[in-house]
Short mmCIF file of C-alpha atoms in Angstrom, two decimals:
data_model
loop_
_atom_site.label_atom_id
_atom_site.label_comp_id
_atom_site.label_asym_id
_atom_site.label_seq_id
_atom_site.Cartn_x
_atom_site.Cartn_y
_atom_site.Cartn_z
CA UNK A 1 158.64 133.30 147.19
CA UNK A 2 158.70 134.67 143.94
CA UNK A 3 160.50 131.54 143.09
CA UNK A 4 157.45 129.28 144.02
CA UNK A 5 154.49 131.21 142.48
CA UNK A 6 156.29 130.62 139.00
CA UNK A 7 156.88 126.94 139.92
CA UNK A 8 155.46 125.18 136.40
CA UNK A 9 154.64 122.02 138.65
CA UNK A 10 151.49 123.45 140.29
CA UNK A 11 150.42 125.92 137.29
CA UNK A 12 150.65 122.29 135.19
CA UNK A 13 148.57 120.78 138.42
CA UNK A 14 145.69 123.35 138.06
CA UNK A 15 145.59 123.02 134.10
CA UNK A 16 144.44 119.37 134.61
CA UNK A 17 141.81 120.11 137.46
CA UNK A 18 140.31 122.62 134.95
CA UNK A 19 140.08 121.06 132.31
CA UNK A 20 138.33 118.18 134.80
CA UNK A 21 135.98 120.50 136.04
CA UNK A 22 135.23 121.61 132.30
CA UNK A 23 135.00 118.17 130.91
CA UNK A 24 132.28 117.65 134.37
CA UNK A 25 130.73 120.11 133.33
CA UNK A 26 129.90 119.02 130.07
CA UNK A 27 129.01 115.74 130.84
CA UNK A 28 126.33 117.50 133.69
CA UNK A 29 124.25 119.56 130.76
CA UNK A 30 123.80 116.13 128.49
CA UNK A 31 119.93 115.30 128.67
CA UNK A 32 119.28 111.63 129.17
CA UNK A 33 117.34 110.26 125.83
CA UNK A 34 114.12 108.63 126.76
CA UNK A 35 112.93 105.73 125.03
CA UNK A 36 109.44 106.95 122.51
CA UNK A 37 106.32 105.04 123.31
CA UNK A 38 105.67 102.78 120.06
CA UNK A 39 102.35 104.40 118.47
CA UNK A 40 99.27 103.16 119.91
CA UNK A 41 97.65 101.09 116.77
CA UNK A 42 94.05 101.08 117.93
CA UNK A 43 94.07 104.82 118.73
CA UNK A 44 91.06 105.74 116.32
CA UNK A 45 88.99 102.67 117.96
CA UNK A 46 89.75 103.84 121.12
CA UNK A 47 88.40 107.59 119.99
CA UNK A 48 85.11 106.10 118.24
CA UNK A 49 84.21 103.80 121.84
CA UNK A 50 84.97 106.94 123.71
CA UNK A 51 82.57 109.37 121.27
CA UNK A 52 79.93 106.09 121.42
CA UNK A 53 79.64 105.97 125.30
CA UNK A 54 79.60 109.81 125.89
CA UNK A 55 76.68 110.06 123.68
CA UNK A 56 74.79 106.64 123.10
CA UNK A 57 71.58 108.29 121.82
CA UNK A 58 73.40 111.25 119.97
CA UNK A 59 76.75 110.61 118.78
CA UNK A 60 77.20 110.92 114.58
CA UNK A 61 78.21 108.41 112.53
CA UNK A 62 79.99 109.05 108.79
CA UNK A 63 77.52 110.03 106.05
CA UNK A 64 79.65 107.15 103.99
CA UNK A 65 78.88 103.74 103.70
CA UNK A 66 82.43 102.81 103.46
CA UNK A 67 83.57 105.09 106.28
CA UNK A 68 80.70 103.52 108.71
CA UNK A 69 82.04 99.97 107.82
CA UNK A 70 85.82 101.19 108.20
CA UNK A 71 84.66 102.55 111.68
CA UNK A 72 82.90 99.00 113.01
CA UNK A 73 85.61 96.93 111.48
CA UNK A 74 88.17 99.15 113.41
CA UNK A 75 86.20 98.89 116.75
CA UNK A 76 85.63 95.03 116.10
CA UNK A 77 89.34 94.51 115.39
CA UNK A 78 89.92 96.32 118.69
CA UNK A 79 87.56 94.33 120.33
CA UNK A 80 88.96 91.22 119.18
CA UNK A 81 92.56 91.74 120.33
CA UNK A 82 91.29 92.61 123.92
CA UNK A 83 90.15 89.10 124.07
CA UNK A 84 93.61 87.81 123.10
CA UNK A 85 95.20 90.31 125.86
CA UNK A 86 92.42 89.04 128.21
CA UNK A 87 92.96 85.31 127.48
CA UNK A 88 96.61 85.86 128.25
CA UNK A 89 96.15 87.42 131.24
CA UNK A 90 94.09 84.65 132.68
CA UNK A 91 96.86 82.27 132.30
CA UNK A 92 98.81 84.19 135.13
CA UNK A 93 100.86 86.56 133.32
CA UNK A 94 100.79 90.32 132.52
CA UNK A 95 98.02 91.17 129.94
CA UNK A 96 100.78 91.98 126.76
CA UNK A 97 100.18 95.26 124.98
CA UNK A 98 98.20 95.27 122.37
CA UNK A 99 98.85 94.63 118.76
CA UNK A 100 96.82 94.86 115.86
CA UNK A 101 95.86 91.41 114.04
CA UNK A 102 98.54 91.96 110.98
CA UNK A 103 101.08 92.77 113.39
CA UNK A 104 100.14 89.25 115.21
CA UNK A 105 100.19 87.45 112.05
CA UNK A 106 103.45 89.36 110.53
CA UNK A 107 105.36 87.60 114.16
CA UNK A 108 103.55 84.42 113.37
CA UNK A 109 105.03 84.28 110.22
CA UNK A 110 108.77 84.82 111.62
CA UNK A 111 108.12 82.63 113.88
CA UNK A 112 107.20 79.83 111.50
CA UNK A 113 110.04 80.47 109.59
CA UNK A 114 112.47 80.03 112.52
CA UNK A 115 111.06 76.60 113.29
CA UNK A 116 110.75 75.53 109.64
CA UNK A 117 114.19 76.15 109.03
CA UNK A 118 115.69 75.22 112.59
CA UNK A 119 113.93 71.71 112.03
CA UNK A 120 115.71 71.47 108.61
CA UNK A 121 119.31 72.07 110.37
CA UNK A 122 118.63 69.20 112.44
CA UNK A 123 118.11 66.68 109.89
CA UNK A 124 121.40 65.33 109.51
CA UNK A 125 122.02 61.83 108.28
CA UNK A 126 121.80 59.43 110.72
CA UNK A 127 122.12 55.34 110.28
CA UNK A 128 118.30 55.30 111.73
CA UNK A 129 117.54 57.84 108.67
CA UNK A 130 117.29 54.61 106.63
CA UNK A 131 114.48 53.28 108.86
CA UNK A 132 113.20 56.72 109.11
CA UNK A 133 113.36 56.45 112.91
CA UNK A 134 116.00 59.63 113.63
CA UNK A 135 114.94 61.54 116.05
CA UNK A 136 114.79 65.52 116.30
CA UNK A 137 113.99 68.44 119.20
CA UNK A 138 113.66 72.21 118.15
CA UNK A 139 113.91 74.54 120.68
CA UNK A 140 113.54 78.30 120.01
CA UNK A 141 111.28 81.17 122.13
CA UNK A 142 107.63 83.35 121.40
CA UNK A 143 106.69 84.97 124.20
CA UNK A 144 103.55 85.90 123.13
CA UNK A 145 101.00 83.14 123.40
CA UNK A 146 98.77 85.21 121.08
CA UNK A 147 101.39 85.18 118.18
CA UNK A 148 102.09 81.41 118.92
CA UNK A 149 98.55 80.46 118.72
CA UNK A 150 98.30 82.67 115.53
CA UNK A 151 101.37 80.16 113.91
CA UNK A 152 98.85 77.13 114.91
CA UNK A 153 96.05 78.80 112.99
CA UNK A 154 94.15 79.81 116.14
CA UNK A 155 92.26 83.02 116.49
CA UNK A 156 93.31 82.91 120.18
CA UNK A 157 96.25 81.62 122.26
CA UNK A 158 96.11 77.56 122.82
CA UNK A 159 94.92 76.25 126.17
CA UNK A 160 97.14 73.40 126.36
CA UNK A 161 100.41 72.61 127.22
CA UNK A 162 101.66 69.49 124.86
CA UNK A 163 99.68 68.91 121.33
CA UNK A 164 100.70 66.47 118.61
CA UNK A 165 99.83 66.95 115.14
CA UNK A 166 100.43 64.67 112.23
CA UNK A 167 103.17 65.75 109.90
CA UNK A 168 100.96 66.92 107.30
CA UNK A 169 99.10 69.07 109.43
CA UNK A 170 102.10 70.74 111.29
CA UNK A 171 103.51 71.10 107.75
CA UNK A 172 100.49 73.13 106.83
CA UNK A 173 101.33 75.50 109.60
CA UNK A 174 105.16 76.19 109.14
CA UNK A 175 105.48 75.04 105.37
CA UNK A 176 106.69 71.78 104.32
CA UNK A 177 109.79 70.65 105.77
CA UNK A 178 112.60 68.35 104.10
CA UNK A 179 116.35 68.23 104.90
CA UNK A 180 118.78 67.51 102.09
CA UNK A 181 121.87 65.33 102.45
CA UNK A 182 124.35 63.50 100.11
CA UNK A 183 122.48 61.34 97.68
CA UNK A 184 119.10 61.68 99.75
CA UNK A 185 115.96 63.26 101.52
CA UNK A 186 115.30 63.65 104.34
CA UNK A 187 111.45 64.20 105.17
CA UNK A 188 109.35 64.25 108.74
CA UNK A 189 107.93 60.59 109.35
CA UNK A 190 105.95 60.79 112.62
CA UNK A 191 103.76 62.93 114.49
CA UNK A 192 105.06 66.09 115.85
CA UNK A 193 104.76 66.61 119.07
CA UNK A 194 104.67 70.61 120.58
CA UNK A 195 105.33 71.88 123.97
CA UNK A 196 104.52 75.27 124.83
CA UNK A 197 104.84 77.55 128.61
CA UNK A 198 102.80 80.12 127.97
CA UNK A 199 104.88 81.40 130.96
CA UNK A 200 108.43 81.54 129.72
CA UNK A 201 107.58 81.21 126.21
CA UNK A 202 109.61 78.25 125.45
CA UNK A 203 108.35 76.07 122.59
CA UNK A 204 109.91 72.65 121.70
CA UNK A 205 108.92 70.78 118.50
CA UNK A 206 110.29 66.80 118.58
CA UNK A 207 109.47 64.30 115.99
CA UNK A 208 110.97 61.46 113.87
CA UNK A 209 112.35 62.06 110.54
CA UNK A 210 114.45 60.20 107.74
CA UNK A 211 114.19 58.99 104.41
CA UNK A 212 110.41 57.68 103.06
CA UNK A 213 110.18 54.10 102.53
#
């Protein structure tokens, strides 16, 4: 008996379940990290609508000029992306959260930049370069109709679903576009045509391009 309770097989067998149980234990007391909500941009709108309506005929407005314009341009730019969130959701989908109009524009401008230079990969030489009949089709993803309307120069998100443009007037929106190959240019030499689903986001930009005759 005495033989067995000094056995170094089970006194090795209950070091590992406690140092299990310890290691459990630790893992129990972590705290879970929750995600922080992004700042709400249009919380000092929000405030002046909310001091507005609980006091039509009393509520104060700034003794400064320049503080009472800063105070209806903040309220108008709230305004104005509720219409964008409002327009969205009438196509369907969730209204999207709302974003401030630099913070539109700033996504606009990546996104421009993604098509701009995705078109440019594309342009490799081709025989039909020559002719200036090779043919190109983009594909890339903005999920937010507002932002894509924003790249198109709209104050809103578009209504349709397929739009061409000539080349000089899509070039105004992404920046001017020209591939580069051995001994030549390559420029855009048709209409572009754009398909947009404001549902899944996916965009697709197709066109001719090729040297300029």
């Amino acid at each position: 008996m005495s033989d067995l309770s000094y056995s170094p097989e089970p006194v090795a067998s209950s070091s590992r379940k406690r140092k299990s149980a310890g290691s459990g234990a630790k893992r129990a007391t972590k705290k879970s990290r929750g995600k922080k909500s992004p700042p709400d941009p249009y919380e000092t709108a929000k405030s002046h609508v909310e001091s507005v309506l609980a006091a039509p005929e009393s509520f104060r407005l700034p003794e400064d000029d320049q503080e009472i314009r800063e105070m209806i341009a903040t309220i108008a730019q709230y305004t104005k992306s509720l219409e964008g969130s409002i327009a969205v959701a009438q196509t369907g989908r969730d209204a999207p959260p709302l974003k401030t109009a630099q913070q539109i524009q700033k996504e606009a401008s990546t996104i421009k930049g993604v098509i701009n230079r995705g078109i440019k990969k594309l342009m490799t030489w081709k025989s039909t370069c020559t002719e200036g009949r090779a043919k190109y089709a983009f594909e890339c993803v903005c999920s937010d109709p507002r932002v894509f309307g924003a790249v198109l120069g709209l104050d809103k998100p578009p209504t349709w679903a397929t739009k061409k443009y000539t080349s000089e007037e899509f070039e105004s929106f992404v920046g001017h576009v020209q591939g580069e190959v051995r001994y030549a240019y390559l420029y855009l030499t048709s209409n572009v045509t754009i398909r947009y689903n404001s549902e899944t986001g996916e965009l697709i930009v197709s066109g001719s391009y090729g040297k300029r005759s």
